Coordinates of C-alpha atoms in Angstrom, one line a residue:
X1395 CA 0.0 0.0 0.0
X1396 CA 1.3 3.4 -0.9
X1397 CA 0.5 6.6 0.9
X1398 CA 1.1 10.0 -0.7
X1399 CA 1.4 13.0 1.5
X1400 CA 1.8 16.6 0.5
X1401 CA 5.3 17.9 1.2
X1402 CA 3.9 21.0 2.7
X1403 CA 2.0 19.0 5.3
X1404 CA 5.2 17.4 6.4
X1405 CA 7.1 20.7 6.6
X1406 CA 4.4 22.6 8.4
X1407 CA 2.8 20.1 10.8
X1408 CA 4.5 20.0 14.2
X1409 CA 4.3 16.2 14.1
X1410 CA 2.5 13.6 12.1
X1411 CA 2.1 9.9 12.6
X1412 CA 0.2 7.3 10.7
X1413 CA 0.3 3.6 11.2
X1414 CA -1.0 0.8 9.1
X1415 CA -0.6 -2.8 10.2
X1416 CA 3.2 -3.5 10.2
X1417 CA 4.6 -0.2 8.8
X1418 CA 4.5 3.4 9.7
X1419 CA 5.3 6.8 8.3
X1420 CA 6.6 9.2 11.0
X1421 CA 7.3 12.9 10.4
X1422 CA 9.9 14.1 12.9
X1423 CA 10.5 17.4 14.3
X1424 CA 14.1 17.9 15.5
X1425 CA 14.3 15.9 18.8
X1426 CA 15.3 17.6 22.0
X1427 CA 17.7 14.7 22.5
X1428 CA 19.2 14.5 19.0
X1429 CA 21.3 17.7 19.0
X1430 CA 20.8 17.7 15.2
X1431 CA 19.9 20.4 12.8
X1432 CA 16.4 21.7 12.4
X1433 CA 14.8 19.5 9.7
X1434 CA 11.7 17.5 8.9
X1435 CA 12.0 14.1 7.5
X1436 CA 9.7 11.3 6.5
X1437 CA 11.0 8.0 7.8
X1438 CA 9.6 4.6 7.2
X1439 CA 9.7 2.6 10.5
X1440 CA 8.8 -1.0 10.6
X1441 CA 6.8 -2.1 13.6
X1442 CA 8.5 -4.6 15.9
X1443 CA 7.1 -7.6 17.7
X1444 CA 7.3 -7.3 21.5
X1445 CA 10.3 -9.7 21.8
X1446 CA 12.1 -7.9 19.0
X1447 CA 11.6 -4.5 20.7
X1448 CA 12.9 -5.9 24.0
X1449 CA 16.0 -7.2 22.2
X1450 CA 16.6 -3.8 20.5
X1451 CA 16.4 -2.1 23.9
X1452 CA 18.8 -4.5 25.5
X1453 CA 21.2 -4.2 22.6
X1454 CA 21.3 -0.4 22.6
X1455 CA 24.8 0.9 23.0
X1456 CA 24.0 4.6 23.4
X1457 CA 21.3 6.6 25.1
X1458 CA 20.5 8.2 21.7
X1459 CA 19.5 4.7 20.4
X1460 CA 17.2 4.2 23.4
X1461 CA 15.5 7.5 22.8
X1462 CA 15.1 6.8 19.1
X1463 CA 13.4 3.5 20.0
X1464 CA 11.1 5.4 22.3
X1465 CA 10.2 7.9 19.7
X1466 CA 9.5 5.3 17.1
X1467 CA 7.9 2.6 19.2
X1468 CA 6.9 4.3 22.5
X1469 CA 3.2 3.7 21.8
X1470 CA 3.9 -0.1 21.8
X1471 CA 5.9 -0.1 25.0
X1472 CA 4.5 -2.6 27.6
X1473 CA 5.7 -3.1 31.2
X1474 CA 8.6 -5.3 30.1
X1475 CA 9.8 -2.6 27.6
X1476 CA 9.6 0.2 30.2
X1477 CA 11.7 -1.9 32.6
X1478 CA 14.2 -2.8 29.9
X1479 CA 14.5 0.9 28.9
X1480 CA 15.4 2.1 32.4
X1481 CA 17.6 -0.9 33.1
X1482 CA 19.6 -0.3 30.0
X1483 CA 19.8 3.4 30.5
X1484 CA 21.2 2.8 34.0
X1485 CA 23.9 0.5 32.7
X1486 CA 24.9 2.9 29.9
X1487 CA 25.1 6.0 32.2
X1488 CA 26.9 4.1 34.9
X1489 CA 29.7 2.9 32.6
X1490 CA 30.2 5.9 30.3
X1491 CA 31.1 9.5 31.0
X1492 CA 29.9 10.5 27.6
X1493 CA 26.5 9.1 28.4
X1494 CA 26.5 10.9 31.7
X1495 CA 27.2 14.2 29.9
X1496 CA 24.5 13.5 27.4
X1497 CA 22.0 12.9 30.1
X1498 CA 22.9 16.1 32.0
X1499 CA 22.5 18.1 28.8
X1500 CA 19.2 16.5 27.6
X1501 CA 17.6 14.8 30.6
X1502 CA 14.4 16.7 30.0
X1503 CA 13.7 14.5 27.0
X1504 CA 13.0 11.6 29.4
X1505 CA 9.9 13.3 30.7
X1506 CA 7.5 11.4 28.4
X1507 CA 9.1 8.1 29.4
X1508 CA 8.8 9.1 33.0
X1509 CA 5.1 9.9 32.7
X1510 CA 4.5 6.6 30.8
X1511 CA 6.3 4.7 33.6
X1512 CA 4.1 6.4 36.3
X1513 CA 1.0 5.2 34.4
X1514 CA 2.3 1.7 34.0
X1515 CA 3.6 1.1 37.5
X1516 CA 0.5 -1.0 38.6
X1517 CA 1.2 -3.4 35.7
X1518 CA 4.9 -4.0 36.6
X1519 CA 5.7 -7.4 38.0
X1520 CA 8.3 -7.8 40.8
X1521 CA 11.3 -8.2 38.5
X1522 CA 10.3 -5.4 36.2
X1523 CA 9.8 -3.1 39.2
X1524 CA 13.2 -3.9 40.6
X1525 CA 14.9 -3.4 37.2
X1526 CA 13.1 -0.1 36.8
X1527 CA 14.2 1.2 40.2
X1528 CA 17.7 0.0 39.8
X1529 CA 18.0 1.6 36.4
X1530 CA 16.8 4.9 37.6
X1531 CA 19.2 4.9 40.5
X1532 CA 22.1 3.9 38.3
X1533 CA 21.3 6.7 36.0
X1534 CA 21.3 9.1 39.0
X1535 CA 17.7 10.1 38.3
X1536 CA 17.2 10.7 42.0
X1537 CA 14.4 11.7 44.3
X1538 CA 16.3 14.9 45.2
X1539 CA 15.1 16.2 41.9
X1540 CA 11.5 17.5 42.0
X1541 CA 10.9 16.1 38.5
X1542 CA 11.6 12.6 39.7
X1543 CA 10.3 12.7 43.2
X1544 CA 6.8 11.7 42.2
X1545 CA 8.0 8.6 40.4
X1546 CA 10.2 7.5 43.3
X1547 CA 7.2 8.0 45.6
X1548 CA 5.1 5.8 43.4
X1549 CA 7.8 3.2 43.1
X1550 CA 7.9 3.2 46.9
X1551 CA 4.2 2.4 47.1
X1552 CA 4.5 -0.3 44.4
X1553 CA 7.4 -1.9 46.2
X1554 CA 5.4 -2.0 49.4
X1555 CA 2.6 -3.7 47.6
X1556 CA 4.9 -6.3 46.2
X1557 CA 6.3 -6.9 49.7
X1558 CA 2.8 -7.4 51.0
X1559 CA 2.2 -10.1 48.3
X1560 CA 5.5 -11.7 49.1
X1561 CA 6.6 -11.4 45.5
X1562 CA 10.1 -10.2 46.2
X1563 CA 13.1 -12.5 46.6
X1564 CA 16.0 -11.5 49.0
X1565 CA 18.0 -10.5 45.9
X1566 CA 15.1 -8.4 44.7
X1567 CA 15.0 -6.8 48.1
X1568 CA 18.7 -6.1 48.1
X1569 CA 18.5 -4.5 44.7
X1570 CA 15.5 -2.4 45.7
X1571 CA 17.3 -1.4 49.0
X1572 CA 20.3 -0.2 47.0
X1573 CA 18.1 1.7 44.6
X1574 CA 16.1 3.5 47.3
X1575 CA 19.2 4.2 49.3
X1576 CA 20.9 5.7 46.3
X1577 CA 17.8 7.7 45.5
X1578 CA 17.6 8.8 49.1
X1579 CA 13.9 7.9 49.3
X1580 CA 12.1 5.6 51.6
X1581 CA 14.7 5.1 54.4
X1582 CA 12.9 2.4 56.3
X1583 CA 10.3 1.1 53.8
X1584 CA 11.7 -2.5 53.8
X1585 CA 12.9 -2.9 57.3
X1586 CA 10.0 -5.1 58.3
X1587 CA 9.6 -7.1 55.1
X1588 CA 12.1 -9.8 55.5
X1589 CA 11.4 -13.5 56.4
X1590 CA 14.9 -14.8 56.4
X1591 CA 18.4 -13.9 57.5
X1592 CA 19.9 -13.6 54.0
X1593 CA 17.3 -10.9 53.2
X1594 CA 18.4 -8.9 56.2
X1595 CA 22.1 -9.4 55.2
X1596 CA 21.3 -8.2 51.7
X1597 CA 19.6 -5.0 52.7
X1598 CA 22.3 -3.9 55.2
X1599 CA 24.9 -4.7 52.6
X1600 CA 23.0 -2.8 49.9
X1601 CA 22.5 0.4 52.1
X1602 CA 26.1 0.3 53.2
X1603 CA 27.3 0.0 49.6
X1604 CA 25.2 3.0 48.6
X1605 CA 26.8 5.0 51.3
X1606 CA 23.4 5.8 52.8
X1607 CA 23.0 6.4 56.5
X1608 CA 19.8 5.0 57.8
X1609 CA 20.4 4.3 61.5
X1610 CA 16.8 3.3 62.2
X1611 CA 17.0 0.7 59.5
X1612 CA 20.3 -0.7 60.9
X1613 CA 18.9 -0.8 64.4
X1614 CA 15.7 -2.5 63.3
X1615 CA 17.7 -5.1 61.3
X1616 CA 20.1 -5.8 64.3
X1617 CA 17.1 -6.1 66.6
X1618 CA 15.2 -8.4 64.3
X1619 CA 18.3 -10.6 63.9
X1620 CA 18.4 -11.1 67.6
X1621 CA 14.6 -11.2 68.5
X1622 CA 13.9 -14.1 66.1
X1623 CA 16.8 -16.2 67.1
X1624 CA 16.9 -20.0 67.7
X1625 CA 19.4 -20.2 70.5
X1626 CA 18.9 -24.0 70.8
X1627 CA 20.3 -24.6 67.3
X1628 CA 23.9 -25.6 66.6
X1629 CA 26.6 -23.0 66.8
X1630 CA 24.3 -21.2 69.3
X1631 CA 26.2 -17.9 69.5
X1632 CA 25.9 -17.3 65.8
X1633 CA 22.3 -18.4 65.7
X1634 CA 21.3 -16.4 68.8
X1635 CA 22.2 -13.3 66.9
X1636 CA 21.3 -14.1 63.3
X1637 CA 19.3 -17.1 62.4
X1638 CA 15.6 -17.6 62.1
X1639 CA 14.9 -20.0 59.2
X1640 CA 18.4 -20.4 57.9
X1641 CA 21.4 -22.0 59.6
X1642 CA 25.0 -20.8 59.9
X1643 CA 26.3 -23.3 57.3
X1644 CA 24.1 -21.6 54.7
X1645 CA 26.3 -18.5 54.9
X1646 CA 29.1 -18.9 52.4
X1647 CA 32.4 -17.1 52.8
X1648 CA 31.4 -14.2 50.5
X1649 CA 28.2 -13.7 52.4
X1650 CA 30.0 -13.6 55.7
X1651 CA 32.6 -11.1 54.3
X1652 CA 29.8 -8.9 53.0
X1653 CA 27.9 -9.0 56.3
X1654 CA 31.0 -8.1 58.3
X1655 CA 31.9 -5.3 56.0
X1656 CA 28.3 -3.9 55.9
X1657 CA 27.8 -3.9 59.7
X1658 CA 31.2 -2.3 60.2
X1659 CA 30.5 0.3 57.6
X1660 CA 27.2 1.4 59.2
X1661 CA 28.3 0.9 62.9
X1662 CA 25.0 -0.8 63.6
X1663 CA 25.9 -4.2 65.0
X1664 CA 26.1 -5.0 68.7
X1665 CA 29.2 -6.8 70.0
X1666 CA 27.6 -10.2 70.0
X1667 CA 27.0 -10.0 66.3
X1668 CA 30.8 -9.7 65.6
X1669 CA 31.5 -12.5 68.1
X1670 CA 29.0 -14.6 66.2
X1671 CA 30.7 -13.7 62.9
X1672 CA 34.0 -14.7 64.4
X1673 CA 32.7 -18.1 65.2
X1674 CA 31.3 -18.5 61.7
X1675 CA 34.3 -17.2 59.9
X1676 CA 37.0 -19.3 61.6
X1677 CA 36.2 -22.7 60.0
X1678 CA 35.8 -21.1 56.6
X1679 CA 38.9 -18.9 56.3
X1680 CA 40.3 -21.0 53.5
X1681 CA 37.2 -20.4 51.4
X1682 CA 37.6 -16.6 51.4
X1683 CA 39.1 -14.7 48.5
X1684 CA 42.0 -12.4 49.0
X1685 CA 39.6 -9.4 48.9
X1686 CA 37.3 -11.2 51.4
X1687 CA 40.1 -11.7 53.9
X1688 CA 41.1 -8.1 53.6
X1689 CA 37.5 -7.0 54.0
X1690 CA 37.1 -9.2 57.1
X1691 CA 40.3 -7.7 58.6
X1692 CA 39.1 -4.2 57.9
X1693 CA 35.6 -4.9 59.3
X1694 CA 36.8 -6.3 62.6
X1695 CA 39.4 -3.5 63.0
X1696 CA 36.8 -0.8 62.2
X1697 CA 34.3 -2.3 64.6
X1698 CA 36.9 -2.9 67.3
X1699 CA 35.7 -6.5 68.0
X1700 CA 37.1 -10.0 68.3
X1701 CA 40.9 -9.3 68.2
X1702 CA 41.3 -13.0 68.6
X1703 CA 40.4 -13.4 64.9
X1704 CA 43.6 -11.7 63.7
X1705 CA 45.9 -14.6 64.7
X1706 CA 44.2 -17.2 62.5
X1707 CA 43.7 -14.6 59.8
X1708 CA 47.4 -13.9 59.7
X1709 CA 48.2 -17.5 59.0
X1710 CA 45.7 -17.6 56.1
X1711 CA 47.0 -14.3 54.7
X1712 CA 50.6 -15.5 54.9
X1713 CA 49.8 -18.6 52.9
X1714 CA 48.5 -16.6 49.9
X1715 CA 50.1 -13.2 50.3
X1716 CA 51.6 -13.3 46.8
X1717 CA 48.1 -13.5 45.3
X1718 CA 46.8 -10.4 47.1
X1719 CA 46.4 -7.2 45.0
X1720 CA 48.1 -4.0 46.1
X1721 CA 44.8 -2.6 47.4
X1722 CA 44.3 -5.6 49.6
X1723 CA 47.8 -5.4 51.0
X1724 CA 47.1 -1.7 52.0
X1725 CA 43.8 -2.6 53.6
X1726 CA 45.3 -5.5 55.5
X1727 CA 48.2 -3.4 56.8
X1728 CA 45.9 -0.7 58.0
X1729 CA 43.6 -3.2 59.7
X1730 CA 46.4 -4.7 61.8
X1731 CA 47.6 -1.2 62.7
X1732 CA 44.1 -0.2 63.8
X1733 CA 43.5 -3.3 65.8
X1734 CA 46.9 -2.9 67.4
X1735 CA 47.8 -6.6 66.6
X1736 CA 51.5 -7.1 66.0
X1737 CA 52.4 -10.1 63.7
X1738 CA 56.0 -9.7 62.8
X1739 CA 56.1 -12.6 60.2
X1740 CA 53.1 -11.1 58.3
X1741 CA 54.5 -7.6 58.4
X1742 CA 57.9 -8.7 57.3
X1743 CA 56.3 -10.5 54.3
X1744 CA 54.2 -7.4 53.5
X1745 CA 57.2 -5.2 53.4
X1746 CA 59.3 -7.6 51.3
X1747 CA 56.4 -8.0 48.9
X1748 CA 56.0 -4.3 48.7
X1749 CA 59.6 -4.0 47.7
X1750 CA 59.2 -6.7 45.0
X1751 CA 56.0 -5.2 43.6
X1752 CA 56.9 -1.5 44.0
X1753 CA 55.6 -0.7 40.5
X1754 CA 52.2 -2.3 41.4
X1755 CA 52.0 -0.6 44.7
X1756 CA 53.2 2.7 43.5
X1757 CA 50.4 2.9 41.0
X1758 CA 48.1 3.5 43.9
X1759 CA 48.9 7.1 43.5
X1760 CA 46.8 9.7 41.7
X1761 CA 45.7 8.7 38.2
X1762 CA 44.1 10.4 35.2
X1763 CA 40.9 8.3 35.6
X1764 CA 38.9 11.0 37.4
X1765 CA 38.3 12.3 40.9
X1766 CA 36.6 9.1 42.1
X1767 CA 39.6 7.0 41.1
X1768 CA 42.0 9.5 42.8
X1769 CA 40.0 9.5 46.0
X1770 CA 40.1 5.7 46.2
X1771 CA 43.8 5.5 45.5
X1772 CA 44.6 8.2 48.0
X1773 CA 42.7 6.2 50.6
X1774 CA 45.0 3.2 50.2
X1775 CA 48.1 5.4 50.4
X1776 CA 46.7 6.9 53.6
X1777 CA 46.3 3.4 55.0
X1778 CA 49.9 2.5 54.1
X1779 CA 51.2 5.7 55.8
X1780 CA 49.3 4.9 59.0
X1781 CA 50.8 1.5 59.0
X1782 CA 54.3 3.1 58.7
X1783 CA 53.4 5.3 61.6
X1784 CA 52.4 2.2 63.6
X1785 CA 55.8 0.7 62.9
X1786 CA 57.4 3.8 64.5
X1787 CA 54.8 3.6 67.3
X1788 CA 55.6 0.0 68.2
X1789 CA 59.3 0.3 67.7
X1790 CA 59.3 -3.1 66.0
X1791 CA 62.0 -4.2 63.6
X1792 CA 60.1 -5.4 60.6
X1793 CA 61.3 -3.8 57.3
X1794 CA 59.9 -0.4 56.4
X1795 CA 58.1 0.3 53.1
X1796 CA 60.3 1.1 50.1
X1797 CA 61.5 4.7 50.3
X1798 CA 59.6 5.7 47.1
X1799 CA 56.3 4.3 48.3
X1800 CA 56.8 5.7 51.8
X1801 CA 57.3 9.2 50.4
X1802 CA 54.2 8.9 48.2
X1803 CA 52.0 7.6 51.0
X1804 CA 53.2 10.4 53.4
X1805 CA 52.6 13.0 50.8
X1806 CA 49.1 11.7 50.1
X1807 CA 48.3 11.6 53.8
X1808 CA 49.6 15.1 54.5
X1809 CA 47.7 16.6 51.6
X1810 CA 44.3 15.1 52.5
X1811 CA 41.6 17.8 52.5
X1812 CA 39.9 18.8 55.7
X1813 CA 36.5 20.4 56.2
X1814 CA 36.1 22.2 59.6
X1815 CA 32.6 21.8 61.0
X1816 CA 30.4 24.5 62.5
X1817 CA 30.7 22.7 65.8
X1818 CA 34.5 23.0 65.6
X1819 CA 34.1 26.8 65.0
X1820 CA 31.9 27.1 68.0
X1821 CA 34.5 25.3 70.2
X1822 CA 37.1 27.9 69.0
X1823 CA 34.7 30.7 69.9
X1824 CA 34.3 29.2 73.4
X1825 CA 38.1 29.0 73.8
X1826 CA 38.3 32.6 72.8
X1827 CA 35.9 33.4 75.6
X1828 CA 38.3 31.8 78.0
X1829 CA 41.1 34.0 76.6
X1830 CA 42.8 31.0 74.9
X1831 CA 44.3 31.5 71.5
X1832 CA 43.6 28.6 69.2
X1833 CA 44.6 27.3 65.8
X1834 CA 42.4 25.2 63.5
X1835 CA 43.5 22.2 61.4
X1836 CA 47.1 22.1 62.6
X1837 CA 49.1 19.8 60.3
X1838 CA 51.8 18.0 62.3
X1839 CA 55.1 16.5 60.9
X1840 CA 53.6 13.0 60.9
X1841 CA 50.9 14.2 58.5
X1842 CA 47.8 14.3 60.8
X1843 CA 45.6 17.3 61.0
X1844 CA 44.5 18.2 64.5
X1845 CA 41.1 19.9 64.7
X1846 CA 42.1 22.6 67.2
X1847 CA 45.3 23.3 69.0
X1848 CA 45.6 25.4 72.2
X1849 CA 47.6 25.7 75.4
X1850 CA 46.3 25.1 78.9
X1851 CA 48.3 25.3 82.0
X1852 CA 51.5 25.4 80.0
X1853 CA 50.6 22.2 78.1
X1854 CA 50.0 22.1 74.4
X1855 CA 46.6 20.4 73.8
X1856 CA 45.1 19.0 70.7
X1857 CA 41.3 19.1 70.7
X1858 CA 39.5 16.7 68.5
X1859 CA 35.9 17.9 67.8
X1860 CA 34.2 14.6 67.1
X1861 CA 31.0 14.5 65.1
X1862 CA 28.8 11.5 64.5
X1863 CA 31.1 9.9 61.9
X1864 CA 33.7 9.3 64.6
X1865 CA 31.5 7.0 66.6
X1866 CA 29.6 3.8 66.3
X1867 CA 25.9 3.6 67.1
X1868 CA 26.8 2.6 70.7
X1869 CA 28.9 5.8 70.9
X1870 CA 32.2 4.0 71.1
X1871 CA 34.8 5.6 68.8
X1872 CA 35.4 4.0 65.4
X1873 CA 38.6 2.1 64.5
X1874 CA 39.9 5.1 62.5
X1875 CA 39.3 7.5 65.5
X1876 CA 41.0 5.1 67.9
X1877 CA 44.0 4.8 65.7
X1878 CA 44.4 8.6 65.2
X1879 CA 44.1 9.2 69.0
X1880 CA 46.6 6.5 69.8
X1881 CA 49.2 7.7 67.3
X1882 CA 48.8 11.4 68.2
X1883 CA 49.4 10.5 71.9
X1884 CA 52.4 8.5 70.9
X1885 CA 53.9 11.5 69.1
X1886 CA 53.6 13.6 72.2
X1887 CA 50.2 15.3 72.0
X1888 CA 47.9 15.7 74.9
X1889 CA 44.4 15.1 73.5
X1890 CA 40.9 16.2 74.4
X1891 CA 37.9 14.7 72.6
X1892 CA 34.7 16.8 72.5
X1893 CA 32.0 14.4 71.5
X1894 CA 29.1 15.9 69.6
X1895 CA 26.4 14.7 72.1
X1896 CA 28.1 16.4 75.0
X1897 CA 28.5 19.7 73.1
X1898 CA 24.9 19.6 72.0
X1899 CA 23.8 19.2 75.6
X1900 CA 25.2 22.7 76.4
X1901 CA 22.5 24.5 74.3
X1902 CA 20.5 27.2 75.9
X1903 CA 18.2 29.9 74.5
X1904 CA 20.2 32.6 76.4
X1905 CA 23.4 33.0 74.5
X1906 CA 25.4 34.1 77.6
X1907 CA 24.2 31.1 79.7
X1908 CA 25.1 28.8 76.8
X1909 CA 28.6 30.3 76.5
X1910 CA 29.1 30.0 80.3
X1911 CA 28.2 26.3 80.1
X1912 CA 30.5 25.8 77.1
X1913 CA 33.4 27.5 78.8
X1914 CA 32.9 25.6 82.1
X1915 CA 32.8 22.4 80.2
X1916 CA 36.0 23.1 78.3
X1917 CA 37.8 24.3 81.4
X1918 CA 36.9 21.2 83.3
X1919 CA 37.8 18.9 80.4
X1920 CA 41.1 20.6 79.8
X1921 CA 41.9 20.3 83.5
X1922 CA 41.2 16.6 83.3
X1923 CA 43.2 16.1 80.0
X1924 CA 46.3 17.9 81.3
X1925 CA 46.1 16.9 84.9
X1926 CA 46.1 20.5 86.1
X1927 CA 43.8 22.6 88.3
X1928 CA 43.3 26.1 87.0
X1929 CA 41.8 29.2 88.6
X1930 CA 39.3 29.4 85.7
X1931 CA 37.4 26.4 86.9
X1932 CA 38.2 26.3 90.6
X1933 CA 35.6 28.7 92.0
X1934 CA 32.5 27.6 90.1
X1935 CA 32.3 30.5 87.7
X1936 CA 33.8 31.3 84.3
X1937 CA 34.7 34.8 83.0
X1938 CA 33.1 35.4 79.6
X1939 CA 34.9 37.5 77.0
X1940 CA 32.0 39.3 75.3
X1941 CA 34.0 40.0 72.1
X1942 CA 34.0 36.3 71.0
X1943 CA 30.2 36.2 71.4
X1944 CA 30.0 39.2 69.1
X1945 CA 32.3 37.5 66.6
X1946 CA 30.2 34.3 66.7
X1947 CA 26.9 36.2 66.3
X1948 CA 28.3 38.1 63.3
X1949 CA 29.6 34.9 61.7
X1950 CA 26.2 33.2 62.1
X1951 CA 24.5 36.1 60.4
X1952 CA 26.9 35.9 57.6
X1953 CA 25.9 32.2 57.1
X1954 CA 22.3 33.2 56.5
X1955 CA 21.3 33.5 52.8
X1956 CA 19.6 36.8 53.4
X1957 CA 22.7 38.4 55.0
X1958 CA 23.8 41.4 52.9
X1959 CA 26.7 42.5 54.9
X1960 CA 24.9 45.2 57.0
X1961 CA 27.3 46.9 59.4
X1962 CA 25.2 46.3 62.4
X1963 CA 26.8 46.0 65.9
X1964 CA 25.5 43.8 68.7
X1965 CA 25.9 45.1 72.2
X1966 CA 26.2 43.2 75.4

């Protein structure tokens, strides 16, 4: 069949589409996503069978191809096609900077696909729902954007409905958990939806991998892991903390490594959980990969639990040290330094291997692969430097790192960026009220940056203003915080930690009363840290320097978006 259309109608009409059976004529305007010249063309497009359309979506190598399929066949998209579209988009954007740039420039072209997805959500089966959410999150089409918030809210509701119908597998739940965590939407939606231990393991791992802090979720998971325990089952300690339907032997080495890493990352597991992990890991050490062994060492050092695991772990690491990658060597060295466990044969082997593989290890330095790559590599160099400091701290005789690598790790550690917090600034204001000069972010020869340095009773004091990231959920300091404090003390610093919850407890509506409480707190804490007794805190009152209060009030005004630099003076 032949269809004749006037050329003028094609040039003047904004869009025209006509379909007949298996073929179509489509008159295109220039697409928002094409970047091409303004033109109108008549293109013959053959209709595709549903399976063919799915294959075309899956095979698309560029976002432009996906968008062309949408333009030409969008009316034929079913639930499977919508899912395949988003899933493929996520993979393309995640793996290519060019696709990321394309999406930033022309993301508005996705609006029709988003609206179609909203309309079709009730028709999505569990797998399609999971793939859609995962694709959106991978493409960084997040709930923080108003344009996408409605879709994420609807996905949240659809996911809850699937949970109610028990349609989601643990792996489905893990993928959804990662997607919602990445999108920063629905913090706790799935915390009550799991019927087995592996599902709980998956969701904690997924949230930790996404770098998403959801303390209520972690607390709920840890609580549920304990409440539904079967203490009478074999390996009772493990089962008393984890198991409901599944048994300890059903956790493979990778699952145990993931669980240890996830709970250490979020700081949400009680001590019995790590004791239970210790029991489960010991008989399976030979089944762990090199990365798994390094992750286990890191997790237990970070959590500060079960130091007894490091002995057997050393033997296993020694037996396969040559197979470990440079990154895993750095993580392992840091973990032992943090845990404070000395194993001379292991450290001697690490140092000798570092010398033999200097080229491999040296490549941990900054690369041209982008900021994210540089950040990761610097992290490993920092770990190696802290291990070198630990060698000096212990006075042990195992060989040092090769000079070239030691210089690079020290340089990376000493150049790490610091970001003073508002709480740190307020501590400095309070020190000023006590008449104490202070310096922020003091970089010492060993490379550490001390939050605030001051002098009290003739003693040089380093003050660490410790926010939530320095503590686990039980308010014990993290492994990194413990290591820094220990090494700073070794290098001669008198330290005072100001935990965030103690500082926040000093709030008062009256600014002068608040400052008096802050000064009294600092004076008493400095006395305790230095072992002195000063006149400032000996008679129950603290002299307040009004000038620092004015400085603080002015700085707070400058932080406000509406502050225009008015030259107003506050009086006291």
